[in-house]
Amino acid sequence: MSESRIDLRSDTVTRPTAAMREAMARAEVGDDVFGEDPTVRALEEAMAHITGKAAALFVTSGTMGNQLAIAVQTRPGDEVVVGEGAHPVHYEAGAGAALSGVQFTLAGSGGFYTAQDLAACIAPPAPWTPRVTLLSIENTHNRSGGRVWPAAQAEAVVAEGRRLGIAAHLDGARLWNASVASGVAVDRLCAPFDTASLCFSKGLGAPVGSALCGPKPLIDEARRLRKRWGGGMRQAGILAAGALHALAHHRERIADDHANARLFAERVASGDAHVSLASTQTNMVLIEVGSPAATVAREALALGVGVAPISATRIRAVFHLDVSRADAEEAASLFTQAVERAKAAS
Ligand SMILES: Cc1ncc(COP(=O)(O)O)c(C=O)c1O
C-alpha cells in the first residue's frame, strides 16, 4: 500500500465507493461460465450497446482484452502494427509472442501514426515477409501522457488498413477519457475498429475488469480462449455490478479529473519543472523535472504525494476518482516543493 495521502501514481489505485460496494453486495449472480450470471450478461449487453458492437465479453483486465483481440485476429508468425509505447509491447509481459506467436512493428512516433506511416510498415509480399494482419491504436495514449487520438486520424489509419487487408483493434483502456475530452461519443470512436477493449478499473473507478467488444463470431472465439487462458469466472456478477455502477455514475465526472490534471499542470509548470500544457489533454500530467526523477518521487512521497517516475528525469501524475480539487491544489504545491528539494540536494 502506498504511504502517500494523495496517490497520483495511477488511476488504477482507486477504492470502490460505498455506493459501488453496496451495488456489488446486492448483485444477482450465477455461473458465468455457463452463461448464467444475469449481472455479467447485463454488463456485456450494456457494453455492446455503448460501443456500437454486436457483442461484448467481460474479461479480467485490459491486458486480457488486448491479448484476446490479438489472438482472435492473427495467426502465429503474423505482425501487429502499433504506435510507439504501445501497452502490449511494454507492459503485457511478452504475451503477444507467448500466447499468439506474433511480433510487433512500430509505426509513426510518440504513439500516433498516419495512414502513410502504416503503409510504410508493409513490405511487398514475399516468402520471407511476415504477414501484417492487425493494427492497434491506443486511445488515450498512456506513455505520451494520456493524449487523445484525433477521430479523423484514427478513421484514416483504419481505412488504409482495410485497403491493405489489415484488421483493426482499439486499445481503449481510457477511451472514456478520450470521449469526455473530445466530446465524441464512445460508439463513434469505436466505429472504425473491428474490436475494442475498454477498462472499468481506471478512470471509471471500478475494482476489476474490462470488456472486449466486437462482432459476435470474434467475441465467441474470445470467450473460448478466455476459458482456455483461465479467465472464465463463475459468480462474476459481483464484479460486473461494480462496473455497471461505474458506467451509471462515474462517466461524466471524468471531466473533473481532466480539470484537476490541468490545474496541477499549470501550477507545477510555473515552478522549476517543465510541463507541456498542450499535451495535458486528459487525466495525466508528464513532468520533466530536471533532477533524477526517482529523487523527486522520493521527496514527493515524504511530503505525502505519490507520483510515478517513468524515465530518468520524467514523472507521471494521474488524476482520478479519489483525488479532489483541493487534493490537486495541495499536490501541486507539495510537488513543487519536492522538485525544489531534489534540486537543492543534487
Ligand atoms: C493503454 C492501456 N492498455 C491496457 C492496459 C492494461 O490494463 P490492465 O492493467 O487492466 O491489464 C493499460 C493499463 O494501464 C493501459 O494503460
Short mmCIF file of C-alpha atoms and ligand atoms in Angstrom, two decimals:
data_model
loop_
_atom_site.label_atom_id
_atom_site.label_comp_id
_atom_site.label_asym_id
_atom_site.label_seq_id
_atom_site.Cartn_x
_atom_site.Cartn_y
_atom_site.Cartn_z
CA MET A 1 0.00 0.00 0.00
CA SER A 2 1.26 3.48 -0.83
CA GLU A 3 2.27 5.67 2.12
CA SER A 4 1.06 8.74 0.26
CA ARG A 5 -2.01 10.70 1.27
CA ILE A 6 -2.59 11.86 -2.30
CA ASP A 7 -1.82 8.99 -4.65
CA LEU A 8 -1.19 10.19 -8.21
CA ARG A 9 0.81 7.17 -9.40
CA SER A 10 -2.04 5.78 -11.50
CA ASP A 11 -5.80 5.92 -11.99
CA THR A 12 -5.89 2.22 -11.06
CA VAL A 13 -5.38 2.94 -7.33
CA THR A 14 -8.99 3.97 -6.64
CA ARG A 15 -11.05 2.17 -3.98
CA PRO A 16 -14.71 1.34 -4.67
CA THR A 17 -17.07 3.94 -3.21
CA ALA A 18 -19.61 2.94 -0.54
CA ALA A 19 -22.41 3.04 -3.14
CA MET A 20 -20.40 0.84 -5.50
CA ARG A 21 -19.68 -1.68 -2.74
CA GLU A 22 -23.38 -1.76 -1.94
CA ALA A 23 -24.28 -2.40 -5.59
CA MET A 24 -21.69 -5.19 -5.68
CA ALA A 25 -23.00 -6.76 -2.49
CA ARG A 26 -26.57 -6.74 -3.85
CA ALA A 27 -25.65 -8.18 -7.28
CA GLU A 28 -27.68 -11.07 -8.62
CA VAL A 29 -25.23 -13.79 -9.65
CA GLY A 30 -25.00 -17.15 -11.39
CA ASP A 31 -22.30 -19.29 -13.01
CA ASP A 32 -20.95 -17.11 -15.81
CA VAL A 33 -19.00 -19.95 -17.42
CA PHE A 34 -22.45 -21.50 -18.02
CA GLY A 35 -23.66 -18.08 -19.25
CA GLU A 36 -25.96 -17.85 -16.24
CA ASP A 37 -24.82 -14.70 -14.45
CA PRO A 38 -27.52 -12.07 -15.11
CA THR A 39 -25.34 -9.17 -13.98
CA VAL A 40 -22.46 -10.11 -16.26
CA ARG A 41 -24.93 -10.52 -19.11
CA ALA A 42 -26.39 -7.09 -18.38
CA LEU A 43 -22.90 -5.57 -18.40
CA GLU A 44 -21.99 -7.28 -21.67
CA GLU A 45 -25.23 -6.07 -23.27
CA ALA A 46 -24.64 -2.54 -21.99
CA MET A 47 -21.09 -2.52 -23.37
CA ALA A 48 -22.16 -3.84 -26.78
CA HIS A 49 -24.69 -1.02 -26.89
CA ILE A 50 -22.29 1.71 -25.67
CA THR A 51 -19.57 0.72 -28.15
CA GLY A 52 -21.99 0.05 -31.03
CA LYS A 53 -20.70 -3.51 -31.46
CA ALA A 54 -22.71 -6.73 -31.81
CA ALA A 55 -21.26 -8.41 -28.72
CA ALA A 56 -19.07 -7.90 -25.66
CA LEU A 57 -17.12 -10.12 -23.26
CA PHE A 58 -16.33 -9.27 -19.63
CA VAL A 59 -12.64 -10.01 -19.02
CA THR A 60 -10.34 -9.72 -16.04
CA SER A 61 -8.16 -6.90 -17.33
CA GLY A 62 -7.19 -4.60 -20.18
CA THR A 63 -4.26 -6.90 -20.83
CA MET A 64 -6.60 -9.84 -21.35
CA GLY A 65 -8.83 -7.71 -23.63
CA ASN A 66 -5.87 -6.72 -25.80
CA GLN A 67 -4.41 -10.21 -25.90
CA LEU A 68 -7.71 -11.86 -26.80
CA ALA A 69 -8.15 -9.28 -29.58
CA ILE A 70 -4.71 -10.19 -30.91
CA ALA A 71 -5.30 -13.94 -30.58
CA VAL A 72 -8.60 -13.93 -32.49
CA GLN A 73 -7.36 -11.72 -35.32
CA THR A 74 -3.91 -13.11 -36.10
CA ARG A 75 -2.05 -16.36 -36.72
CA PRO A 76 1.39 -17.31 -35.32
CA GLY A 77 4.14 -15.54 -37.27
CA ASP A 78 1.95 -12.54 -38.11
CA GLU A 79 2.92 -8.94 -37.41
CA VAL A 80 0.83 -6.39 -35.50
CA VAL A 81 1.33 -2.67 -36.16
CA VAL A 82 1.23 -0.42 -33.08
CA GLY A 83 2.34 3.09 -32.14
CA GLU A 84 5.42 3.79 -30.01
CA GLY A 85 4.97 3.00 -26.34
CA ALA A 86 2.09 0.60 -27.02
CA HIS A 87 0.85 -1.17 -23.89
CA PRO A 88 1.13 -4.72 -25.31
CA VAL A 89 4.78 -4.06 -26.20
CA HIS A 90 5.87 -2.58 -22.85
CA TYR A 91 3.54 -3.86 -20.13
CA GLU A 92 1.97 -7.19 -21.05
CA ALA A 93 4.87 -9.49 -20.17
CA GLY A 94 5.56 -10.50 -23.78
CA ALA A 95 2.07 -12.02 -24.09
CA GLY A 96 1.75 -11.27 -27.83
CA ALA A 97 4.72 -13.55 -28.51
CA ALA A 98 3.95 -16.08 -25.80
CA LEU A 99 0.23 -16.56 -26.39
CA SER A 100 -0.32 -15.73 -30.07
CA GLY A 101 3.16 -16.04 -31.62
CA VAL A 102 3.01 -12.55 -33.13
CA GLN A 103 5.64 -9.85 -33.45
CA PHE A 104 5.08 -6.10 -33.29
CA THR A 105 6.22 -3.33 -35.56
CA LEU A 106 6.13 0.34 -34.58
CA ALA A 107 4.55 2.98 -36.81
CA GLY A 108 4.92 6.76 -36.55
CA SER A 109 6.26 8.43 -33.41
CA GLY A 110 5.10 9.23 -29.91
CA GLY A 111 2.26 6.70 -30.06
CA PHE A 112 0.49 8.29 -33.03
CA TYR A 113 0.70 7.31 -36.68
CA THR A 114 -0.84 8.18 -40.01
CA ALA A 115 -2.15 6.16 -42.95
CA GLN A 116 1.19 6.83 -44.67
CA ASP A 117 3.12 5.56 -41.62
CA LEU A 118 1.01 2.40 -41.71
CA ALA A 119 1.60 1.85 -45.43
CA ALA A 120 5.34 2.32 -44.86
CA CYS A 121 5.34 -0.67 -42.46
CA ILE A 122 4.12 -3.08 -45.11
CA ALA A 123 6.82 -4.81 -47.14
CA PRO A 124 5.95 -6.11 -50.61
CA PRO A 125 4.68 -9.69 -50.26
CA ALA A 126 7.47 -12.27 -50.41
CA PRO A 127 8.02 -15.72 -48.91
CA TRP A 128 10.18 -14.15 -46.16
CA THR A 129 7.99 -11.23 -45.07
CA PRO A 130 5.68 -11.61 -42.07
CA ARG A 131 2.01 -11.11 -42.83
CA VAL A 132 0.68 -7.92 -41.23
CA THR A 133 -2.84 -8.83 -40.20
CA LEU A 134 -3.72 -6.43 -37.36
CA LEU A 135 -3.15 -2.82 -36.36
CA SER A 136 -3.82 -1.39 -32.93
CA ILE A 137 -4.40 2.17 -31.79
CA GLU A 138 -4.23 3.25 -28.13
CA ASN A 139 -6.73 5.97 -27.19
CA THR A 140 -5.91 7.71 -24.92
CA HIS A 141 -2.21 7.01 -25.31
CA ASN A 142 -0.71 6.16 -21.94
CA ARG A 143 3.06 6.67 -22.40
CA SER A 144 2.60 10.01 -24.14
CA GLY A 145 0.64 11.28 -21.13
CA GLY A 146 -2.98 10.45 -21.96
CA ARG A 147 -3.12 12.21 -25.31
CA VAL A 148 -6.23 11.77 -27.43
CA TRP A 149 -6.19 10.31 -30.94
CA PRO A 150 -7.96 12.71 -33.32
CA ALA A 151 -11.04 10.76 -34.53
CA ALA A 152 -10.40 11.64 -38.20
CA GLN A 153 -6.79 10.39 -38.00
CA ALA A 154 -7.88 7.07 -36.48
CA GLU A 155 -10.54 6.70 -39.20
CA ALA A 156 -7.96 7.35 -41.94
CA VAL A 157 -5.48 4.83 -40.46
CA VAL A 158 -8.13 2.11 -40.16
CA ALA A 159 -9.40 2.84 -43.71
CA GLU A 160 -5.86 2.41 -45.03
CA GLY A 161 -5.61 -0.81 -43.02
CA ARG A 162 -8.82 -2.09 -44.67
CA ARG A 163 -7.35 -1.29 -48.09
CA LEU A 164 -4.29 -3.36 -47.15
CA GLY A 165 -6.37 -6.22 -45.68
CA ILE A 166 -5.44 -5.42 -42.06
CA ALA A 167 -7.96 -5.73 -39.20
CA ALA A 168 -8.10 -3.02 -36.53
CA HIS A 169 -8.14 -3.16 -32.71
CA LEU A 170 -8.72 -0.22 -30.39
CA ASP A 171 -6.91 -0.35 -27.03
CA GLY A 172 -9.45 1.88 -25.34
CA ALA A 173 -8.34 1.29 -21.74
CA ARG A 174 -9.06 5.02 -21.28
CA LEU A 175 -11.49 5.58 -24.14
CA TRP A 176 -13.87 7.09 -21.56
CA ASN A 177 -11.34 9.88 -21.07
CA ALA A 178 -10.87 10.33 -24.82
CA SER A 179 -14.63 10.61 -25.30
CA VAL A 180 -15.10 13.14 -22.49
CA ALA A 181 -12.09 15.22 -23.64
CA SER A 182 -13.05 15.27 -27.33
CA GLY A 183 -16.82 15.35 -26.97
CA VAL A 184 -17.04 12.45 -29.45
CA ALA A 185 -19.31 9.58 -28.36
CA VAL A 186 -17.75 6.23 -27.45
CA ASP A 187 -19.60 4.36 -30.22
CA ARG A 188 -18.28 6.80 -32.83
CA LEU A 189 -14.73 6.38 -31.55
CA CYS A 190 -15.16 2.58 -31.75
CA ALA A 191 -16.95 2.54 -35.13
CA PRO A 192 -13.96 2.14 -37.46
CA PHE A 193 -12.47 -0.74 -35.46
CA ASP A 194 -13.23 -4.47 -35.56
CA THR A 195 -12.61 -4.88 -31.83
CA ALA A 196 -12.29 -2.50 -28.89
CA SER A 197 -11.16 -3.15 -25.32
CA LEU A 198 -12.35 -0.70 -22.64
CA CYS A 199 -11.41 -0.79 -18.94
CA PHE A 200 -13.65 -0.28 -15.90
CA SER A 201 -10.74 -0.26 -13.45
CA LYS A 202 -9.12 3.05 -14.47
CA GLY A 203 -10.99 6.35 -14.94
CA LEU A 204 -14.32 4.73 -14.05
CA GLY A 205 -13.06 3.65 -10.63
CA ALA A 206 -14.34 0.04 -10.56
CA PRO A 207 -12.11 -2.50 -8.83
CA VAL A 208 -11.77 -5.07 -11.63
CA GLY A 209 -12.43 -5.71 -15.27
CA SER A 210 -12.58 -4.70 -18.89
CA ALA A 211 -14.80 -5.51 -21.86
CA LEU A 212 -13.72 -6.74 -25.26
CA CYS A 213 -16.32 -5.66 -27.81
CA GLY A 214 -16.71 -6.64 -31.46
CA PRO A 215 -18.54 -8.87 -33.96
CA LYS A 216 -20.23 -11.96 -32.48
CA PRO A 217 -18.02 -14.62 -34.14
CA LEU A 218 -14.83 -12.93 -32.82
CA ILE A 219 -16.31 -12.49 -29.34
CA ASP A 220 -17.49 -16.13 -29.29
CA GLU A 221 -13.95 -17.23 -30.12
CA ALA A 222 -12.54 -14.84 -27.48
CA ARG A 223 -14.92 -16.43 -24.93
CA ARG A 224 -13.47 -19.86 -25.75
CA LEU A 225 -9.89 -18.59 -25.42
CA ARG A 226 -10.72 -16.72 -22.20
CA LYS A 227 -11.65 -20.10 -20.70
CA ARG A 228 -8.51 -21.73 -22.10
CA TRP A 229 -6.39 -18.99 -20.52
CA GLY A 230 -8.03 -19.48 -17.13
CA GLY A 231 -10.14 -16.34 -17.30
CA GLY A 232 -13.55 -18.00 -17.02
CA MET A 233 -15.09 -16.51 -13.87
CA ARG A 234 -18.05 -18.00 -12.03
CA GLN A 235 -20.20 -15.64 -9.89
CA ALA A 236 -18.52 -12.68 -11.59
CA GLY A 237 -21.70 -10.60 -11.30
CA ILE A 238 -20.25 -9.19 -8.07
CA LEU A 239 -17.50 -7.60 -10.19
CA ALA A 240 -19.78 -6.73 -13.10
CA ALA A 241 -22.06 -4.86 -10.68
CA GLY A 242 -19.13 -2.57 -9.79
CA ALA A 243 -18.59 -1.89 -13.49
CA LEU A 244 -22.30 -1.25 -14.11
CA HIS A 245 -22.38 1.15 -11.17
CA ALA A 246 -19.35 2.95 -12.59
CA LEU A 247 -20.99 3.23 -16.03
CA ALA A 248 -24.07 4.79 -14.47
CA HIS A 249 -22.35 7.15 -12.03
CA HIS A 250 -18.71 7.82 -12.93
CA ARG A 251 -18.57 8.62 -16.62
CA GLU A 252 -19.44 12.29 -16.62
CA ARG A 253 -17.32 13.11 -13.58
CA ILE A 254 -14.19 12.17 -15.57
CA ALA A 255 -14.28 15.82 -16.70
CA ASP A 256 -13.35 16.71 -13.08
CA ASP A 257 -10.19 14.57 -13.34
CA HIS A 258 -9.23 16.40 -16.53
CA ALA A 259 -9.80 19.78 -14.88
CA ASN A 260 -7.73 18.70 -11.86
CA ALA A 261 -4.91 17.47 -14.12
CA ARG A 262 -4.89 20.82 -15.92
CA LEU A 263 -4.87 22.79 -12.67
CA PHE A 264 -1.96 20.69 -11.38
CA ALA A 265 -0.10 21.04 -14.71
CA GLU A 266 -0.48 24.82 -14.80
CA ARG A 267 0.69 25.28 -11.20
CA VAL A 268 3.61 22.88 -11.50
CA ALA A 269 4.66 24.37 -14.86
CA SER A 270 5.11 27.76 -13.25
CA GLY A 271 7.83 26.32 -10.95
CA ASP A 272 11.17 24.68 -11.87
CA ALA A 273 9.61 21.78 -13.70
CA HIS A 274 8.65 21.64 -17.36
CA VAL A 275 5.18 20.51 -18.40
CA SER A 276 3.75 20.51 -21.91
CA LEU A 277 0.31 22.02 -21.37
CA ALA A 278 -0.65 21.22 -24.97
CA SER A 279 -0.04 17.53 -24.22
CA THR A 280 -2.07 17.62 -20.99
CA GLN A 281 -5.35 16.62 -22.62
CA THR A 282 -6.96 14.23 -20.14
CA ASN A 283 -6.19 12.92 -16.64
CA MET A 284 -2.41 12.55 -16.89
CA VAL A 285 0.42 15.04 -16.47
CA LEU A 286 4.00 14.34 -17.58
CA ILE A 287 6.60 16.48 -15.84
CA GLU A 288 10.26 16.92 -16.88
CA VAL A 289 11.87 17.56 -13.52
CA GLY A 290 15.48 18.33 -14.42
CA SER A 291 16.74 16.27 -11.41
CA PRO A 292 16.69 12.49 -11.09
CA ALA A 293 13.01 11.52 -11.23
CA ALA A 294 13.49 8.87 -8.50
CA THR A 295 14.76 11.57 -6.10
CA VAL A 296 11.84 13.88 -6.86
CA ALA A 297 9.39 10.98 -6.37
CA ARG A 298 11.03 10.13 -3.01
CA GLU A 299 10.82 13.76 -1.86
CA ALA A 300 7.18 13.97 -3.00
CA LEU A 301 6.35 10.79 -1.12
CA ALA A 302 7.96 12.19 2.04
CA LEU A 303 5.56 15.14 1.66
CA GLY A 304 2.57 12.81 1.18
CA VAL A 305 2.21 12.75 -2.62
CA GLY A 306 2.70 9.56 -4.65
CA VAL A 307 3.92 10.03 -8.24
CA ALA A 308 5.46 7.63 -10.76
CA PRO A 309 8.94 8.13 -12.26
CA ILE A 310 8.65 6.92 -15.86
CA SER A 311 12.15 7.74 -17.10
CA ALA A 312 15.40 9.15 -15.65
CA THR A 313 14.02 12.71 -15.48
CA ARG A 314 10.32 12.36 -16.16
CA ILE A 315 7.45 11.88 -13.74
CA ARG A 316 3.81 10.99 -14.32
CA ALA A 317 0.92 12.20 -12.19
CA VAL A 318 -2.56 10.78 -12.80
CA PHE A 319 -5.88 12.21 -11.57
CA HIS A 320 -8.84 10.03 -10.64
CA LEU A 321 -11.94 9.48 -8.55
CA ASP A 322 -10.07 9.57 -5.22
CA VAL A 323 -8.41 12.97 -5.87
CA SER A 324 -10.48 16.07 -5.11
CA ARG A 325 -9.84 19.56 -6.42
CA ALA A 326 -8.42 20.52 -3.01
CA ASP A 327 -6.10 17.48 -3.21
CA ALA A 328 -4.95 18.58 -6.67
CA GLU A 329 -4.15 22.07 -5.38
CA GLU A 330 -2.29 20.71 -2.37
CA ALA A 331 -0.46 18.14 -4.51
CA ALA A 332 0.75 20.89 -6.90
CA SER A 333 2.21 22.88 -4.03
CA LEU A 334 3.84 19.82 -2.36
CA PHE A 335 5.18 18.51 -5.68
CA THR A 336 6.75 21.91 -6.44
CA GLN A 337 8.47 21.74 -3.04
CA ALA A 338 9.69 18.23 -3.83
CA VAL A 339 11.23 19.44 -7.11
CA GLU A 340 12.99 22.27 -5.25
CA ARG A 341 14.28 19.91 -2.55
CA ALA A 342 15.59 17.46 -5.15
CA LYS A 343 17.31 20.30 -7.00
CA ALA A 344 18.91 21.57 -3.79
CA ALA A 345 20.14 18.05 -2.97
CA SER A 346 21.77 17.49 -6.38
C1 LIG B 1 -3.36 1.76 -22.64
C2 LIG B 1 -3.51 0.58 -21.74
N1 LIG B 1 -3.93 -0.57 -22.25
C3 LIG B 1 -4.10 -1.67 -21.49
C4 LIG B 1 -3.84 -1.63 -20.14
C5 LIG B 1 -3.96 -2.89 -19.35
O1 LIG B 1 -4.88 -2.86 -18.34
P1 LIG B 1 -4.77 -3.87 -17.10
O2 LIG B 1 -3.82 -3.24 -16.15
O3 LIG B 1 -6.19 -3.93 -16.61
O4 LIG B 1 -4.28 -5.18 -17.61
C6 LIG B 1 -3.40 -0.44 -19.55
C7 LIG B 1 -3.12 -0.37 -18.10
O5 LIG B 1 -2.73 0.63 -17.57
C8 LIG B 1 -3.22 0.69 -20.38
O6 LIG B 1 -2.76 1.85 -19.89
#
